[in-house]
Amino acid sequence: MKIIFKITSIFLISILILLAYLSIVGIETTKFNKQIQNKVKNIDSNLNLELKKIKLVLNPLRLNFSAKTLGPKIVNQNKYLELENIKTNISLKSLISDEFSIQLLEISTKSIEISNLINFTRLIYQVPEIIILEKLFGIKGYIIANIKVEFNKDGSLKENYIFSGFLKNTKANFSKNYDLTKLNLSFDITKDYINLGNLNVKLNNLNLESKEISAEKIKNGYLVKGNIQN
C-alpha cells in the first residue's frame, strides 16, 4: 500500500507541476503556424504571414491554451507590415484529437506610419477611396491597431470583425485653405458602427476636442452623434 500511495503521490505532484509550468511558463511550438498562415490567406490570398514560434499557455479553468506569437510580419509583394503579436485560443479537446481549427484571430500592430498602411492596403483593395486618401489628402501620422476576426466552420470570414486602436500626431491637407494637424484619437469600428473617442485636433489655428463621436449605419446612410468643443 505504501508503494502504491507513493507512486500515486509522485504522479499527482508531477501532474500539478506540469500544469503549473504550462499555466505560468508555457511551451513554444511551430505546429500551428500553417493553420494561422492559411487563415490570413482567407482574408486575402495574396497575403503571406511570416511567423516565429507560437507560445502556448494553459488556461486550466477554460480548458484551453492561449496561443501567441511575437513579432510576425504580413507580407504582400515587396511590402510588409510589422505586427506586435497574433493571438488565438486552442481547446484541449481539439489539441488532443489533433483536429485543431482556428475560429478567432486577434492581431495587434506596432506603431506604424499611416502612409505605409495606406500603401499596403492599396495592394489588397484597389478602390478609389484608398487612392484618394493616399494622393489627395497627404495623410501622415502613426496608428496602433487591434483587429479581431472570427471564422465560420467552413473557414470563411465572419462579418463581425472589430477594428480598434489609436491615431497619433496625424495631419492631412484637405485643401489649400484647410490644414488638419495634431490629430489624436481612439477608434472602434465594426461593420455597422464607428466610435471615435478622446479626439484632439488642430484645424488651421482652431483647437478642437471631442469626448465621443459615433456613426451608426442605417439603411443607405449613417446616423452621426457626438460633441465638438474648443
mmCIF file with all atom_site columns, C-alpha atoms in Angstrom:
data_model
loop_
_atom_site.group_PDB
_atom_site.id
_atom_site.type_symbol
_atom_site.label_atom_id
_atom_site.label_alt_id
_atom_site.label_comp_id
_atom_site.label_asym_id
_atom_site.label_entity_id
_atom_site.label_seq_id
_atom_site.pdbx_PDB_ins_code
_atom_site.Cartn_x
_atom_site.Cartn_y
_atom_site.Cartn_z
_atom_site.occupancy
_atom_site.B_iso_or_equiv
_atom_site.pdbx_formal_charge
_atom_site.auth_seq_id
_atom_site.auth_comp_id
_atom_site.auth_asym_id
_atom_site.auth_atom_id
_atom_site.pdbx_PDB_model_num
ATOM 1   C CA . MET A 1 1   ? 0.000   0.000  0.000   1.00 0.00 ? 1   MET A CA 1
ATOM 2   C CA . LYS A 1 2   ? 2.834   2.389  0.842   1.00 0.00 ? 2   LYS A CA 1
ATOM 3   C CA . ILE A 1 3   ? 4.375   1.838  -2.582  1.00 0.00 ? 3   ILE A CA 1
ATOM 4   C CA . ILE A 1 4   ? 1.048   2.459  -4.336  1.00 0.00 ? 4   ILE A CA 1
ATOM 5   C CA . PHE A 1 5   ? 0.472   5.594  -2.238  1.00 0.00 ? 5   PHE A CA 1
ATOM 6   C CA . LYS A 1 6   ? 3.981   6.842  -3.009  1.00 0.00 ? 6   LYS A CA 1
ATOM 7   C CA . ILE A 1 7   ? 3.583   6.228  -6.746  1.00 0.00 ? 7   ILE A CA 1
ATOM 8   C CA . THR A 1 8   ? 0.171   7.936  -6.752  1.00 0.00 ? 8   THR A CA 1
ATOM 9   C CA . SER A 1 9   ? 1.553   10.909 -4.820  1.00 0.00 ? 9   SER A CA 1
ATOM 10  C CA . ILE A 1 10  ? 4.512   11.282 -7.198  1.00 0.00 ? 10  ILE A CA 1
ATOM 11  C CA . PHE A 1 11  ? 2.154   11.056 -10.178 1.00 0.00 ? 11  PHE A CA 1
ATOM 12  C CA . LEU A 1 12  ? -0.221  13.711 -8.800  1.00 0.00 ? 12  LEU A CA 1
ATOM 13  C CA . ILE A 1 13  ? 2.636   16.040 -7.832  1.00 0.00 ? 13  ILE A CA 1
ATOM 14  C CA . SER A 1 14  ? 4.128   15.629 -11.316 1.00 0.00 ? 14  SER A CA 1
ATOM 15  C CA . ILE A 1 15  ? 0.775   16.489 -12.900 1.00 0.00 ? 15  ILE A CA 1
ATOM 16  C CA . LEU A 1 16  ? 0.433   19.575 -10.682 1.00 0.00 ? 16  LEU A CA 1
ATOM 17  C CA . ILE A 1 17  ? 3.967   20.727 -11.517 1.00 0.00 ? 17  ILE A CA 1
ATOM 18  C CA . LEU A 1 18  ? 3.287   20.190 -15.236 1.00 0.00 ? 18  LEU A CA 1
ATOM 19  C CA . LEU A 1 19  ? 0.012   22.140 -15.052 1.00 0.00 ? 19  LEU A CA 1
ATOM 20  C CA . ALA A 1 20  ? 1.712   24.947 -13.134 1.00 0.00 ? 20  ALA A CA 1
ATOM 21  C CA . TYR A 1 21  ? 4.532   25.074 -15.697 1.00 0.00 ? 21  TYR A CA 1
ATOM 22  C CA . LEU A 1 22  ? 2.107   25.148 -18.633 1.00 0.00 ? 22  LEU A CA 1
ATOM 23  C CA . SER A 1 23  ? -0.017  27.833 -16.942 1.00 0.00 ? 23  SER A CA 1
ATOM 24  C CA . ILE A 1 24  ? 2.889   30.119 -15.988 1.00 0.00 ? 24  ILE A CA 1
ATOM 25  C CA . VAL A 1 25  ? 5.729   29.478 -18.436 1.00 0.00 ? 25  VAL A CA 1
ATOM 26  C CA . GLY A 1 26  ? 4.039   27.646 -21.313 1.00 0.00 ? 26  GLY A CA 1
ATOM 27  C CA . ILE A 1 27  ? 5.677   25.900 -24.248 1.00 0.00 ? 27  ILE A CA 1
ATOM 28  C CA . GLU A 1 28  ? 6.795   27.022 -27.707 1.00 0.00 ? 28  GLU A CA 1
ATOM 29  C CA . THR A 1 29  ? 5.939   25.248 -30.947 1.00 0.00 ? 29  THR A CA 1
ATOM 30  C CA . THR A 1 30  ? 5.662   25.750 -34.716 1.00 0.00 ? 30  THR A CA 1
ATOM 31  C CA . LYS A 1 31  ? 2.923   23.119 -35.069 1.00 0.00 ? 31  LYS A CA 1
ATOM 32  C CA . PHE A 1 32  ? 0.118   25.637 -35.654 1.00 0.00 ? 32  PHE A CA 1
ATOM 33  C CA . ASN A 1 33  ? 1.962   28.108 -37.889 1.00 0.00 ? 33  ASN A CA 1
ATOM 34  C CA . LYS A 1 34  ? 0.480   26.692 -41.077 1.00 0.00 ? 34  LYS A CA 1
ATOM 35  C CA . GLN A 1 35  ? -3.114  26.925 -39.855 1.00 0.00 ? 35  GLN A CA 1
ATOM 36  C CA . ILE A 1 36  ? -2.661  30.575 -38.821 1.00 0.00 ? 36  ILE A CA 1
ATOM 37  C CA . GLN A 1 37  ? -0.976  31.420 -42.134 1.00 0.00 ? 37  GLN A CA 1
ATOM 38  C CA . ASN A 1 38  ? -3.877  29.815 -44.031 1.00 0.00 ? 38  ASN A CA 1
ATOM 39  C CA . LYS A 1 39  ? -6.409  31.855 -42.046 1.00 0.00 ? 39  LYS A CA 1
ATOM 40  C CA . VAL A 1 40  ? -4.648  35.077 -43.029 1.00 0.00 ? 40  VAL A CA 1
ATOM 41  C CA . LYS A 1 41  ? -4.805  33.912 -46.655 1.00 0.00 ? 41  LYS A CA 1
ATOM 42  C CA . ASN A 1 42  ? -8.571  33.509 -46.201 1.00 0.00 ? 42  ASN A CA 1
ATOM 43  C CA . ILE A 1 43  ? -8.667  37.277 -45.643 1.00 0.00 ? 43  ILE A CA 1
ATOM 44  C CA . ASP A 1 44  ? -6.716  37.798 -48.885 1.00 0.00 ? 44  ASP A CA 1
ATOM 45  C CA . SER A 1 45  ? -4.951  35.150 -50.971 1.00 0.00 ? 45  SER A CA 1
ATOM 46  C CA . ASN A 1 46  ? -2.013  37.465 -51.741 1.00 0.00 ? 46  ASN A CA 1
ATOM 47  C CA . LEU A 1 47  ? -1.082  37.887 -48.083 1.00 0.00 ? 47  LEU A CA 1
ATOM 48  C CA . ASN A 1 48  ? 1.807   35.915 -46.619 1.00 0.00 ? 48  ASN A CA 1
ATOM 49  C CA . LEU A 1 49  ? 2.472   35.704 -42.912 1.00 0.00 ? 49  LEU A CA 1
ATOM 50  C CA . GLU A 1 50  ? 5.986   35.299 -41.510 1.00 0.00 ? 50  GLU A CA 1
ATOM 51  C CA . LEU A 1 51  ? 5.732   33.638 -38.109 1.00 0.00 ? 51  LEU A CA 1
ATOM 52  C CA . LYS A 1 52  ? 8.140   32.747 -35.351 1.00 0.00 ? 52  LYS A CA 1
ATOM 53  C CA . LYS A 1 53  ? 7.402   30.083 -32.757 1.00 0.00 ? 53  LYS A CA 1
ATOM 54  C CA . ILE A 1 54  ? 3.996   30.188 -31.108 1.00 0.00 ? 54  ILE A CA 1
ATOM 55  C CA . LYS A 1 55  ? 3.833   30.189 -27.329 1.00 0.00 ? 55  LYS A CA 1
ATOM 56  C CA . LEU A 1 56  ? 1.078   28.128 -25.704 1.00 0.00 ? 56  LEU A CA 1
ATOM 57  C CA . VAL A 1 57  ? -0.053  28.989 -22.163 1.00 0.00 ? 57  VAL A CA 1
ATOM 58  C CA . LEU A 1 58  ? -2.661  26.845 -20.439 1.00 0.00 ? 58  LEU A CA 1
ATOM 59  C CA . ASN A 1 59  ? -5.936  28.293 -19.134 1.00 0.00 ? 59  ASN A CA 1
ATOM 60  C CA . PRO A 1 60  ? -6.932  25.458 -16.749 1.00 0.00 ? 60  PRO A CA 1
ATOM 61  C CA . LEU A 1 61  ? -10.330 26.914 -15.869 1.00 0.00 ? 61  LEU A CA 1
ATOM 62  C CA . ARG A 1 62  ? -11.323 27.352 -19.528 1.00 0.00 ? 62  ARG A CA 1
ATOM 63  C CA . LEU A 1 63  ? -9.719  24.073 -20.640 1.00 0.00 ? 63  LEU A CA 1
ATOM 64  C CA . ASN A 1 64  ? -7.850  25.736 -23.477 1.00 0.00 ? 64  ASN A CA 1
ATOM 65  C CA . PHE A 1 65  ? -4.489  27.188 -24.450 1.00 0.00 ? 65  PHE A CA 1
ATOM 66  C CA . SER A 1 66  ? -3.805  30.820 -25.268 1.00 0.00 ? 66  SER A CA 1
ATOM 67  C CA . ALA A 1 67  ? -1.603  30.818 -28.359 1.00 0.00 ? 67  ALA A CA 1
ATOM 68  C CA . LYS A 1 68  ? 0.536   33.897 -29.021 1.00 0.00 ? 68  LYS A CA 1
ATOM 69  C CA . THR A 1 69  ? 3.338   34.700 -31.432 1.00 0.00 ? 69  THR A CA 1
ATOM 70  C CA . LEU A 1 70  ? 5.504   37.830 -31.175 1.00 0.00 ? 70  LEU A CA 1
ATOM 71  C CA . GLY A 1 71  ? 6.955   39.933 -33.977 1.00 0.00 ? 71  GLY A CA 1
ATOM 72  C CA . PRO A 1 72  ? 5.208   38.420 -37.040 1.00 0.00 ? 72  PRO A CA 1
ATOM 73  C CA . LYS A 1 73  ? 5.117   40.178 -40.423 1.00 0.00 ? 73  LYS A CA 1
ATOM 74  C CA . ILE A 1 74  ? 2.339   40.405 -43.015 1.00 0.00 ? 74  ILE A CA 1
ATOM 75  C CA . VAL A 1 75  ? 3.884   40.457 -46.492 1.00 0.00 ? 75  VAL A CA 1
ATOM 76  C CA . ASN A 1 76  ? 2.328   41.390 -49.840 1.00 0.00 ? 76  ASN A CA 1
ATOM 77  C CA . GLN A 1 77  ? 4.619   41.578 -52.876 1.00 0.00 ? 77  GLN A CA 1
ATOM 78  C CA . ASN A 1 78  ? 7.664   43.596 -51.738 1.00 0.00 ? 78  ASN A CA 1
ATOM 79  C CA . LYS A 1 79  ? 5.869   45.450 -48.928 1.00 0.00 ? 79  LYS A CA 1
ATOM 80  C CA . TYR A 1 80  ? 5.283   44.322 -45.360 1.00 0.00 ? 80  TYR A CA 1
ATOM 81  C CA . LEU A 1 81  ? 3.770   45.428 -42.073 1.00 0.00 ? 81  LEU A CA 1
ATOM 82  C CA . GLU A 1 82  ? 5.406   44.611 -38.751 1.00 0.00 ? 82  GLU A CA 1
ATOM 83  C CA . LEU A 1 83  ? 2.984   43.326 -36.129 1.00 0.00 ? 83  LEU A CA 1
ATOM 84  C CA . GLU A 1 84  ? 3.250   43.282 -32.362 1.00 0.00 ? 84  GLU A CA 1
ATOM 85  C CA . ASN A 1 85  ? 1.587   39.885 -31.924 1.00 0.00 ? 85  ASN A CA 1
ATOM 86  C CA . ILE A 1 86  ? -1.093  37.481 -33.122 1.00 0.00 ? 86  ILE A CA 1
ATOM 87  C CA . LYS A 1 87  ? -3.252  35.607 -30.611 1.00 0.00 ? 87  LYS A CA 1
ATOM 88  C CA . THR A 1 88  ? -5.809  32.820 -30.751 1.00 0.00 ? 88  THR A CA 1
ATOM 89  C CA . ASN A 1 89  ? -7.225  30.091 -28.482 1.00 0.00 ? 89  ASN A CA 1
ATOM 90  C CA . ILE A 1 90  ? -6.838  26.334 -28.833 1.00 0.00 ? 90  ILE A CA 1
ATOM 91  C CA . SER A 1 91  ? -9.158  23.993 -26.953 1.00 0.00 ? 91  SER A CA 1
ATOM 92  C CA . LEU A 1 92  ? -7.715  20.979 -25.147 1.00 0.00 ? 92  LEU A CA 1
ATOM 93  C CA . LYS A 1 93  ? -10.204 18.744 -26.954 1.00 0.00 ? 93  LYS A CA 1
ATOM 94  C CA . SER A 1 94  ? -9.060  19.800 -30.419 1.00 0.00 ? 94  SER A CA 1
ATOM 95  C CA . LEU A 1 95  ? -5.412  19.584 -29.353 1.00 0.00 ? 95  LEU A CA 1
ATOM 96  C CA . ILE A 1 96  ? -5.807  16.020 -28.093 1.00 0.00 ? 96  ILE A CA 1
ATOM 97  C CA . SER A 1 97  ? -7.849  14.900 -31.117 1.00 0.00 ? 97  SER A CA 1
ATOM 98  C CA . ASP A 1 98  ? -5.451  16.746 -33.487 1.00 0.00 ? 98  ASP A CA 1
ATOM 99  C CA . GLU A 1 99  ? -8.441  18.425 -35.147 1.00 0.00 ? 99  GLU A CA 1
ATOM 100 C CA . PHE A 1 100 ? -7.402  21.973 -34.396 1.00 0.00 ? 100 PHE A CA 1
ATOM 101 C CA . SER A 1 101 ? -9.226  24.700 -36.318 1.00 0.00 ? 101 SER A CA 1
ATOM 102 C CA . ILE A 1 102 ? -8.946  28.435 -35.727 1.00 0.00 ? 102 ILE A CA 1
ATOM 103 C CA . GLN A 1 103 ? -12.209 30.247 -35.034 1.00 0.00 ? 103 GLN A CA 1
ATOM 104 C CA . LEU A 1 104 ? -10.750 33.535 -33.768 1.00 0.00 ? 104 LEU A CA 1
ATOM 105 C CA . LEU A 1 105 ? -7.682  35.648 -34.505 1.00 0.00 ? 105 LEU A CA 1
ATOM 106 C CA . GLU A 1 106 ? -6.578  38.776 -32.653 1.00 0.00 ? 106 GLU A CA 1
ATOM 107 C CA . ILE A 1 107 ? -3.920  40.819 -34.461 1.00 0.00 ? 107 ILE A CA 1
ATOM 108 C CA . SER A 1 108 ? -2.099  43.748 -32.836 1.00 0.00 ? 108 SER A CA 1
ATOM 109 C CA . THR A 1 109 ? 0.178   46.063 -34.800 1.00 0.00 ? 109 THR A CA 1
ATOM 110 C CA . LYS A 1 110 ? 3.181   48.054 -33.720 1.00 0.00 ? 110 LYS A CA 1
ATOM 111 C CA . SER A 1 111 ? 3.117   51.834 -34.139 1.00 0.00 ? 111 SER A CA 1
ATOM 112 C CA . ILE A 1 112 ? 3.218   52.176 -37.933 1.00 0.00 ? 112 ILE A CA 1
ATOM 113 C CA . GLU A 1 113 ? 3.127   55.123 -40.298 1.00 0.00 ? 113 GLU A CA 1
ATOM 114 C CA . ILE A 1 114 ? -0.320  55.699 -41.777 1.00 0.00 ? 114 ILE A CA 1
ATOM 115 C CA . SER A 1 115 ? 1.162   56.297 -45.233 1.00 0.00 ? 115 SER A CA 1
ATOM 116 C CA . ASN A 1 116 ? 2.762   52.834 -45.116 1.00 0.00 ? 116 ASN A CA 1
ATOM 117 C CA . LEU A 1 117 ? -0.546  51.296 -44.033 1.00 0.00 ? 117 LEU A CA 1
ATOM 118 C CA . ILE A 1 118 ? -2.402  53.028 -46.891 1.00 0.00 ? 118 ILE A CA 1
ATOM 119 C CA . ASN A 1 119 ? 0.192   51.888 -49.434 1.00 0.00 ? 119 ASN A CA 1
ATOM 120 C CA . PHE A 1 120 ? -0.020  48.334 -48.132 1.00 0.00 ? 120 PHE A CA 1
ATOM 121 C CA . THR A 1 121 ? -3.836  48.340 -48.074 1.00 0.00 ? 121 THR A CA 1
ATOM 122 C CA . ARG A 1 122 ? -3.962  49.650 -51.643 1.00 0.00 ? 122 ARG A CA 1
ATOM 123 C CA . LEU A 1 123 ? -2.169  46.496 -52.806 1.00 0.00 ? 123 LEU A CA 1
ATOM 124 C CA . ILE A 1 124 ? -5.056  44.447 -51.405 1.00 0.00 ? 124 ILE A CA 1
ATOM 125 C CA . TYR A 1 125 ? -8.068  46.665 -52.073 1.00 0.00 ? 125 TYR A CA 1
ATOM 126 C CA . GLN A 1 126 ? -7.906  48.644 -55.313 1.00 0.00 ? 126 GLN A CA 1
ATOM 127 C CA . VAL A 1 127 ? -10.728 51.045 -54.504 1.00 0.00 ? 127 VAL A CA 1
ATOM 128 C CA . PRO A 1 128 ? -10.909 54.800 -55.267 1.00 0.00 ? 128 PRO A CA 1
ATOM 129 C CA . GLU A 1 129 ? -11.280 55.827 -51.605 1.00 0.00 ? 129 GLU A CA 1
ATOM 130 C CA . ILE A 1 130 ? -7.833  54.488 -50.717 1.00 0.00 ? 130 ILE A CA 1
ATOM 131 C CA . ILE A 1 131 ? -6.205  56.170 -53.714 1.00 0.00 ? 131 ILE A CA 1
ATOM 132 C CA . ILE A 1 132 ? -7.836  59.477 -52.679 1.00 0.00 ? 132 ILE A CA 1
ATOM 133 C CA . LEU A 1 133 ? -6.501  59.095 -49.136 1.00 0.00 ? 133 LEU A CA 1
ATOM 134 C CA . GLU A 1 134 ? -3.014  58.451 -50.455 1.00 0.00 ? 134 GLU A CA 1
ATOM 135 C CA . LYS A 1 135 ? -2.789  61.042 -53.247 1.00 0.00 ? 135 LYS A CA 1
ATOM 136 C CA . LEU A 1 136 ? -5.170  63.878 -52.387 1.00 0.00 ? 136 LEU A CA 1
ATOM 137 C CA . PHE A 1 137 ? -5.108  64.335 -48.627 1.00 0.00 ? 137 PHE A CA 1
ATOM 138 C CA . GLY A 1 138 ? -1.431  63.563 -47.969 1.00 0.00 ? 138 GLY A CA 1
ATOM 139 C CA . ILE A 1 139 ? -2.224  61.920 -44.646 1.00 0.00 ? 139 ILE A CA 1
ATOM 140 C CA . LYS A 1 140 ? 0.735   61.476 -42.304 1.00 0.00 ? 140 LYS A CA 1
ATOM 141 C CA . GLY A 1 141 ? 0.944   60.213 -38.754 1.00 0.00 ? 141 GLY A CA 1
ATOM 142 C CA . TYR A 1 142 ? 1.001   56.980 -36.786 1.00 0.00 ? 142 TYR A CA 1
ATOM 143 C CA . ILE A 1 143 ? -1.525  54.281 -35.977 1.00 0.00 ? 143 ILE A CA 1
ATOM 144 C CA . ILE A 1 144 ? -1.655  51.429 -33.474 1.00 0.00 ? 144 ILE A CA 1
ATOM 145 C CA . ALA A 1 145 ? -4.400  48.953 -34.330 1.00 0.00 ? 145 ALA A CA 1
ATOM 146 C CA . ASN A 1 146 ? -6.003  45.806 -32.930 1.00 0.00 ? 146 ASN A CA 1
ATOM 147 C CA . ILE A 1 147 ? -8.013  43.616 -35.272 1.00 0.00 ? 147 ILE A CA 1
ATOM 148 C CA . LYS A 1 148 ? -10.312 40.832 -34.076 1.00 0.00 ? 148 LYS A CA 1
ATOM 149 C CA . VAL A 1 149 ? -11.764 38.493 -36.703 1.00 0.00 ? 149 VAL A CA 1
ATOM 150 C CA . GLU A 1 150 ? -13.805 35.297 -36.459 1.00 0.00 ? 150 GLU A CA 1
ATOM 151 C CA . PHE A 1 151 ? -14.232 32.451 -38.931 1.00 0.00 ? 151 PHE A CA 1
ATOM 152 C CA . ASN A 1 152 ? -17.119 30.151 -39.794 1.00 0.00 ? 152 ASN A CA 1
ATOM 153 C CA . LYS A 1 153 ? -16.727 26.382 -39.637 1.00 0.00 ? 153 LYS A CA 1
ATOM 154 C CA . ASP A 1 154 ? -16.032 26.298 -43.384 1.00 0.00 ? 154 ASP A CA 1
ATOM 155 C CA . GLY A 1 155 ? -13.150 28.737 -42.892 1.00 0.00 ? 155 GLY A CA 1
ATOM 156 C CA . SER A 1 156 ? -14.874 31.792 -44.370 1.00 0.00 ? 156 SER A CA 1
ATOM 157 C CA . LEU A 1 157 ? -14.590 35.159 -42.642 1.00 0.00 ? 157 LEU A CA 1
ATOM 158 C CA . LYS A 1 158 ? -17.482 36.370 -40.478 1.00 0.00 ? 158 LYS A CA 1
ATOM 159 C CA . GLU A 1 159 ? -18.624 39.971 -40.756 1.00 0.00 ? 159 GLU A CA 1
ATOM 160 C CA . ASN A 1 160 ? -18.493 40.644 -37.011 1.00 0.00 ? 160 ASN A CA 1
ATOM 161 C CA . TYR A 1 161 ? -14.930 41.986 -37.102 1.00 0.00 ? 161 TYR A CA 1
ATOM 162 C CA . ILE A 1 162 ? -13.713 44.590 -34.585 1.00 0.00 ? 162 ILE A CA 1
ATOM 163 C CA . PHE A 1 163 ? -11.087 47.138 -35.624 1.00 0.00 ? 163 PHE A CA 1
ATOM 164 C CA . SER A 1 164 ? -9.822  49.348 -32.807 1.00 0.00 ? 164 SER A CA 1
ATOM 165 C CA . GLY A 1 165 ? -6.797  51.393 -31.870 1.00 0.00 ? 165 GLY A CA 1
ATOM 166 C CA . PHE A 1 166 ? -5.278  54.869 -31.779 1.00 0.00 ? 166 PHE A CA 1
ATOM 167 C CA . LEU A 1 167 ? -4.194  57.612 -34.162 1.00 0.00 ? 167 LEU A CA 1
ATOM 168 C CA . LYS A 1 168 ? -1.220  59.723 -33.051 1.00 0.00 ? 168 LYS A CA 1
ATOM 169 C CA . ASN A 1 169 ? 0.097   63.063 -34.346 1.00 0.00 ? 169 ASN A CA 1
ATOM 170 C CA . THR A 1 170 ? -1.799  62.752 -37.608 1.00 0.00 ? 170 THR A CA 1
ATOM 171 C CA . LYS A 1 171 ? -2.121  65.508 -40.188 1.00 0.00 ? 171 LYS A CA 1
ATOM 172 C CA . ALA A 1 172 ? -3.887  65.916 -43.536 1.00 0.00 ? 172 ALA A CA 1
ATOM 173 C CA . ASN A 1 173 ? -4.350  68.625 -46.162 1.00 0.00 ? 173 ASN A CA 1
ATOM 174 C CA . PHE A 1 174 ? -7.976  68.749 -47.300 1.00 0.00 ? 174 PHE A CA 1
ATOM 175 C CA . SER A 1 175 ? -7.417  71.846 -49.439 1.00 0.00 ? 175 SER A CA 1
ATOM 176 C CA . LYS A 1 176 ? -5.259  74.967 -49.643 1.00 0.00 ? 176 LYS A CA 1
ATOM 177 C CA . ASN A 1 177 ? -7.477  76.603 -47.025 1.00 0.00 ? 177 ASN A CA 1
ATOM 178 C CA . TYR A 1 178 ? -7.761  73.763 -44.502 1.00 0.00 ? 178 TYR A CA 1
ATOM 179 C CA . ASP A 1 179 ? -4.936  72.053 -42.663 1.00 0.00 ? 179 ASP A CA 1
ATOM 180 C CA . LEU A 1 180 ? -5.653  69.380 -40.103 1.00 0.00 ? 180 LEU A CA 1
ATOM 181 C CA . THR A 1 181 ? -2.772  68.745 -37.688 1.00 0.00 ? 181 THR A CA 1
ATOM 182 C CA . LYS A 1 182 ? -2.021  67.187 -34.305 1.00 0.00 ? 182 LYS A CA 1
ATOM 183 C CA . LEU A 1 183 ? -4.922  64.735 -34.586 1.00 0.00 ? 183 LEU A CA 1
ATOM 184 C CA . ASN A 1 184 ? -5.063  62.197 -31.764 1.00 0.00 ? 184 ASN A CA 1
ATOM 185 C CA . LEU A 1 185 ? -7.973  59.851 -31.115 1.00 0.00 ? 185 LEU A CA 1
ATOM 186 C CA . SER A 1 186 ? -9.065  56.335 -30.224 1.00 0.00 ? 186 SER A CA 1
ATOM 187 C CA . PHE A 1 187 ? -11.377 54.372 -32.503 1.00 0.00 ? 187 PHE A CA 1
ATOM 188 C CA . ASP A 1 188 ? -13.602 51.292 -32.532 1.00 0.00 ? 188 ASP A CA 1
ATOM 189 C CA . ILE A 1 189 ? -15.005 50.156 -35.870 1.00 0.00 ? 189 ILE A CA 1
ATOM 190 C CA . THR A 1 190 ? -17.381 47.305 -36.669 1.00 0.00 ? 190 THR A CA 1
ATOM 191 C CA . LYS A 1 191 ? -19.407 46.511 -39.771 1.00 0.00 ? 191 LYS A CA 1
ATOM 192 C CA . ASP A 1 192 ? -22.234 48.904 -38.881 1.00 0.00 ? 192 ASP A CA 1
ATOM 193 C CA . TYR A 1 193 ? -20.775 51.160 -36.201 1.00 0.00 ? 193 TYR A CA 1
ATOM 194 C CA . ILE A 1 194 ? -17.906 53.642 -35.789 1.00 0.00 ? 194 ILE A CA 1
ATOM 195 C CA . ASN A 1 195 ? -16.928 55.214 -32.477 1.00 0.00 ? 195 ASN A CA 1
ATOM 196 C CA . LEU A 1 196 ? -14.243 57.900 -32.076 1.00 0.00 ? 196 LEU A CA 1
ATOM 197 C CA . GLY A 1 197 ? -13.135 58.919 -28.590 1.00 0.00 ? 197 GLY A CA 1
ATOM 198 C CA . ASN A 1 198 ? -10.808 61.383 -26.861 1.00 0.00 ? 198 ASN A CA 1
ATOM 199 C CA . LEU A 1 199 ? -10.378 63.383 -30.060 1.00 0.00 ? 199 LEU A CA 1
ATOM 200 C CA . ASN A 1 200 ? -7.922  66.285 -30.113 1.00 0.00 ? 200 ASN A CA 1
ATOM 201 C CA . VAL A 1 201 ? -7.142  68.105 -33.344 1.00 0.00 ? 201 VAL A CA 1
ATOM 202 C CA . LYS A 1 202 ? -5.989  71.456 -34.679 1.00 0.00 ? 202 LYS A CA 1
ATOM 203 C CA . LEU A 1 203 ? -7.903  72.749 -37.722 1.00 0.00 ? 203 LEU A CA 1
ATOM 204 C CA . ASN A 1 204 ? -5.874  75.665 -39.058 1.00 0.00 ? 204 ASN A CA 1
ATOM 205 C CA . ASN A 1 205 ? -5.448  77.717 -35.844 1.00 0.00 ? 205 ASN A CA 1
ATOM 206 C CA . LEU A 1 206 ? -8.540  76.336 -34.123 1.00 0.00 ? 206 LEU A CA 1
ATOM 207 C CA . ASN A 1 207 ? -8.112  73.685 -31.413 1.00 0.00 ? 207 ASN A CA 1
ATOM 208 C CA . LEU A 1 208 ? -10.998 71.200 -31.262 1.00 0.00 ? 208 LEU A CA 1
ATOM 209 C CA . GLU A 1 209 ? -11.827 68.453 -28.782 1.00 0.00 ? 209 GLU A CA 1
ATOM 210 C CA . SER A 1 210 ? -14.448 65.741 -28.537 1.00 0.00 ? 210 SER A CA 1
ATOM 211 C CA . LYS A 1 211 ? -15.079 63.087 -25.919 1.00 0.00 ? 211 LYS A CA 1
ATOM 212 C CA . GLU A 1 212 ? -17.049 60.937 -28.333 1.00 0.00 ? 212 GLU A CA 1
ATOM 213 C CA . ILE A 1 213 ? -18.345 60.907 -31.907 1.00 0.00 ? 213 ILE A CA 1
ATOM 214 C CA . SER A 1 214 ? -20.274 57.886 -33.181 1.00 0.00 ? 214 SER A CA 1
ATOM 215 C CA . ALA A 1 215 ? -21.734 56.877 -36.522 1.00 0.00 ? 215 ALA A CA 1
ATOM 216 C CA . GLU A 1 216 ? -24.288 54.061 -36.835 1.00 0.00 ? 216 GLU A CA 1
ATOM 217 C CA . LYS A 1 217 ? -25.239 52.620 -40.212 1.00 0.00 ? 217 LYS A CA 1
ATOM 218 C CA . ILE A 1 218 ? -28.946 52.940 -41.019 1.00 0.00 ? 218 ILE A CA 1
ATOM 219 C CA . LYS A 1 219 ? -30.333 51.928 -44.396 1.00 0.00 ? 219 LYS A CA 1
ATOM 220 C CA . ASN A 1 220 ? -28.295 53.815 -47.011 1.00 0.00 ? 220 ASN A CA 1
ATOM 221 C CA . GLY A 1 221 ? -26.501 56.216 -44.672 1.00 0.00 ? 221 GLY A CA 1
ATOM 222 C CA . TYR A 1 222 ? -25.141 56.825 -41.179 1.00 0.00 ? 222 TYR A CA 1
ATOM 223 C CA . LEU A 1 223 ? -26.646 58.425 -38.097 1.00 0.00 ? 223 LEU A CA 1
ATOM 224 C CA . VAL A 1 224 ? -23.916 60.579 -36.542 1.00 0.00 ? 224 VAL A CA 1
ATOM 225 C CA . LYS A 1 225 ? -23.907 61.662 -32.884 1.00 0.00 ? 225 LYS A CA 1
ATOM 226 C CA . GLY A 1 226 ? -21.329 63.427 -30.766 1.00 0.00 ? 226 GLY A CA 1
ATOM 227 C CA . ASN A 1 227 ? -19.941 66.663 -29.456 1.00 0.00 ? 227 ASN A CA 1
ATOM 228 C CA . ILE A 1 228 ? -17.154 69.035 -30.515 1.00 0.00 ? 228 ILE A CA 1
ATOM 229 C CA . GLN A 1 229 ? -15.837 71.914 -28.448 1.00 0.00 ? 229 GLN A CA 1
ATOM 230 C CA . ASN A 1 230 ? -12.910 74.339 -28.255 1.00 0.00 ? 230 ASN A CA 1
#
